[in-house]
PDB file of C-alpha atoms in Angstrom:
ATOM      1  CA  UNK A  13     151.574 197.664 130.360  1.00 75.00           C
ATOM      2  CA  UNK A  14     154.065 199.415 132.808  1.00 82.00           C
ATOM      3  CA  UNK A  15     156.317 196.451 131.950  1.00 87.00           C
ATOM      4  CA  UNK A  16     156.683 196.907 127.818  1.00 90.00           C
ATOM      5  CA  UNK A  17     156.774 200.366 128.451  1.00 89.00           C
ATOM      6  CA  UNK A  18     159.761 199.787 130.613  1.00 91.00           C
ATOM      7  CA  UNK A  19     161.178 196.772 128.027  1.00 94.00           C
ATOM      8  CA  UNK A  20     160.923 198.864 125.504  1.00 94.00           C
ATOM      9  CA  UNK A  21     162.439 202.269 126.889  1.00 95.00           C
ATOM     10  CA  UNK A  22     165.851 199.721 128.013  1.00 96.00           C
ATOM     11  CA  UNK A  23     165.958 197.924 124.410  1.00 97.00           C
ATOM     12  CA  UNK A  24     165.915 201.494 122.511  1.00 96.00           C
ATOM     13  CA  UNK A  25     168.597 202.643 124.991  1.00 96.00           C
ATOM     14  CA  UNK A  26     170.698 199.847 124.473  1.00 97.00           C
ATOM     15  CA  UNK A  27     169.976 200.052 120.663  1.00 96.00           C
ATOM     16  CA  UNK A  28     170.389 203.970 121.313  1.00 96.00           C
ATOM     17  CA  UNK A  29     174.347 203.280 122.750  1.00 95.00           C
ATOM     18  CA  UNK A  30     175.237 200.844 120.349  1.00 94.00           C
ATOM     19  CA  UNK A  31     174.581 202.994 117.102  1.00 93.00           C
ATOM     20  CA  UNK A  32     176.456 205.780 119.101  1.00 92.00           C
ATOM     21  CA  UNK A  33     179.376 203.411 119.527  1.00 91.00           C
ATOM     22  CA  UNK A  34     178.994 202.406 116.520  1.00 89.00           C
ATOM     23  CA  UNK A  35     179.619 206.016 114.672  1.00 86.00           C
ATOM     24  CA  UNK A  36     182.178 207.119 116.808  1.00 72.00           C
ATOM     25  CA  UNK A  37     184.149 203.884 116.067  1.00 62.00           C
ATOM     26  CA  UNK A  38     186.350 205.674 112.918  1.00 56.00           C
ATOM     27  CA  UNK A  39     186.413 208.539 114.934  1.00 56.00           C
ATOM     28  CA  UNK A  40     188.470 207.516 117.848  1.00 50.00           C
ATOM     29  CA  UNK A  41     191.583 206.940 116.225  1.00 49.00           C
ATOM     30  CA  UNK A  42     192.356 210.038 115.067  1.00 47.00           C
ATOM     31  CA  UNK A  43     191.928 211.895 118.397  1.00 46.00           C
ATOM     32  CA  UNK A  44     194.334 210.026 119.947  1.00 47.00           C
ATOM     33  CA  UNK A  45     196.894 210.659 116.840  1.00 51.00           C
ATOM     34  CA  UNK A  46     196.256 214.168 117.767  1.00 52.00           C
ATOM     35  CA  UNK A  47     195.499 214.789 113.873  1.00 55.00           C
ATOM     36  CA  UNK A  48     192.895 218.000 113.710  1.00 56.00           C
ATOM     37  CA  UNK A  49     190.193 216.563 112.009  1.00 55.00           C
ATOM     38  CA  UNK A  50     187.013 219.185 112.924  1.00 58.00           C
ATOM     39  CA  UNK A  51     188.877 221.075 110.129  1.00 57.00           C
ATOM     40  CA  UNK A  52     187.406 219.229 107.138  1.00 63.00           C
ATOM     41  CA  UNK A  53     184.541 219.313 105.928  1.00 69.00           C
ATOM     42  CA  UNK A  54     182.954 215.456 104.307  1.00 73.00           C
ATOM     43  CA  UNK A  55     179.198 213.847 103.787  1.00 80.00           C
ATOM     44  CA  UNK A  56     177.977 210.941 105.019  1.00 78.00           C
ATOM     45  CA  UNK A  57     177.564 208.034 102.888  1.00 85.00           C
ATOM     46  CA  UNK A  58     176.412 204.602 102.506  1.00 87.00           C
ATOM     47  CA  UNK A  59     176.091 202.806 105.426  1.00 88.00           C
ATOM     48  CA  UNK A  60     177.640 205.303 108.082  1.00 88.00           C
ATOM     49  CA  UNK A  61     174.672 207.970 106.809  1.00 90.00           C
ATOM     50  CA  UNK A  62     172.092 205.124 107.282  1.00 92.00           C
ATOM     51  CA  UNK A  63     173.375 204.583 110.940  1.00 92.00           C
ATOM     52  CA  UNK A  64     173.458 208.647 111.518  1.00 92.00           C
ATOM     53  CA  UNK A  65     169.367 208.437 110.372  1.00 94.00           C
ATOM     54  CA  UNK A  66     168.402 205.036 112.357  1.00 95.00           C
ATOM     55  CA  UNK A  67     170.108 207.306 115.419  1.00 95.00           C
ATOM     56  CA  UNK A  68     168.140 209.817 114.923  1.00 96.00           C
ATOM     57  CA  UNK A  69     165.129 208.181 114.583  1.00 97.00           C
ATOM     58  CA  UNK A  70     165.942 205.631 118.019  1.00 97.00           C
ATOM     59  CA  UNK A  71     166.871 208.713 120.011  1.00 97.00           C
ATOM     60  CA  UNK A  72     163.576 210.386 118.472  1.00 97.00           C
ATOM     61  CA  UNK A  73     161.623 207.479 119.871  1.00 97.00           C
ATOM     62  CA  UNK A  74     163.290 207.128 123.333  1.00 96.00           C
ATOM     63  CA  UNK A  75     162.671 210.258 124.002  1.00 96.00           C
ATOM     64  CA  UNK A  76     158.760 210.384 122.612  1.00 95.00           C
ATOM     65  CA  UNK A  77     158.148 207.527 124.491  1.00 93.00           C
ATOM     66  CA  UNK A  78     160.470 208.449 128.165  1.00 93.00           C
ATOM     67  CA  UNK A  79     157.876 211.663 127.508  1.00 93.00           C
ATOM     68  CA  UNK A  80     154.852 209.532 127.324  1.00 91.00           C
ATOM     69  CA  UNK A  81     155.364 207.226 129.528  1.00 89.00           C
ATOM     70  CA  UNK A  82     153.981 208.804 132.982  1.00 88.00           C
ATOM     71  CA  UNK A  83     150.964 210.000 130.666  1.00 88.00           C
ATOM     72  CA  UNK A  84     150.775 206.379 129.604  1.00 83.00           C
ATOM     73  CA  UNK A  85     150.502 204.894 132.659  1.00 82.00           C
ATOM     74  CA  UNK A  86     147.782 206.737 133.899  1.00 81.00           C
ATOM     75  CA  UNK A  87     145.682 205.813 131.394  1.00 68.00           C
TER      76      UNK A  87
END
């Protein structure tokens, strides 16, 4: 059991860093051009608010489960 628990705390993390990466992809550009964008104000849509929620919900998870897991093993 240790094992899976262990599998599956390194696959969210990876999954974790990729939709991270992911979001901060149209982001990057725009720092470096030195433009100010913290000033405006815009909603997510489509697919970037679908990646903000499946973030959420992965780093929700990794940390349930990184919480658990000493509880878990005991058991």
């Amino acid at each position: 059991m240790q094992t899976y628990l262990f599998s599956a705390e390194v696959v969210l993390g990876i999954a974790l860093i990729t939709l991270v990466l992911l979001q901060a992809k149209g982001n990057s550009a725009s720092v470096l051009g030195g433009r100010n964008t913290s000033a405006a104000y815009r909603t997510r849509r489509g697919v970037e608010k679908t990646l903000f929620s499946v973030t959420i919900v992965i780093a929700s998870v990794l940390i349930l489960l990184a919480l658990l897991h000493p509880f878990l093993l005991t058991v």
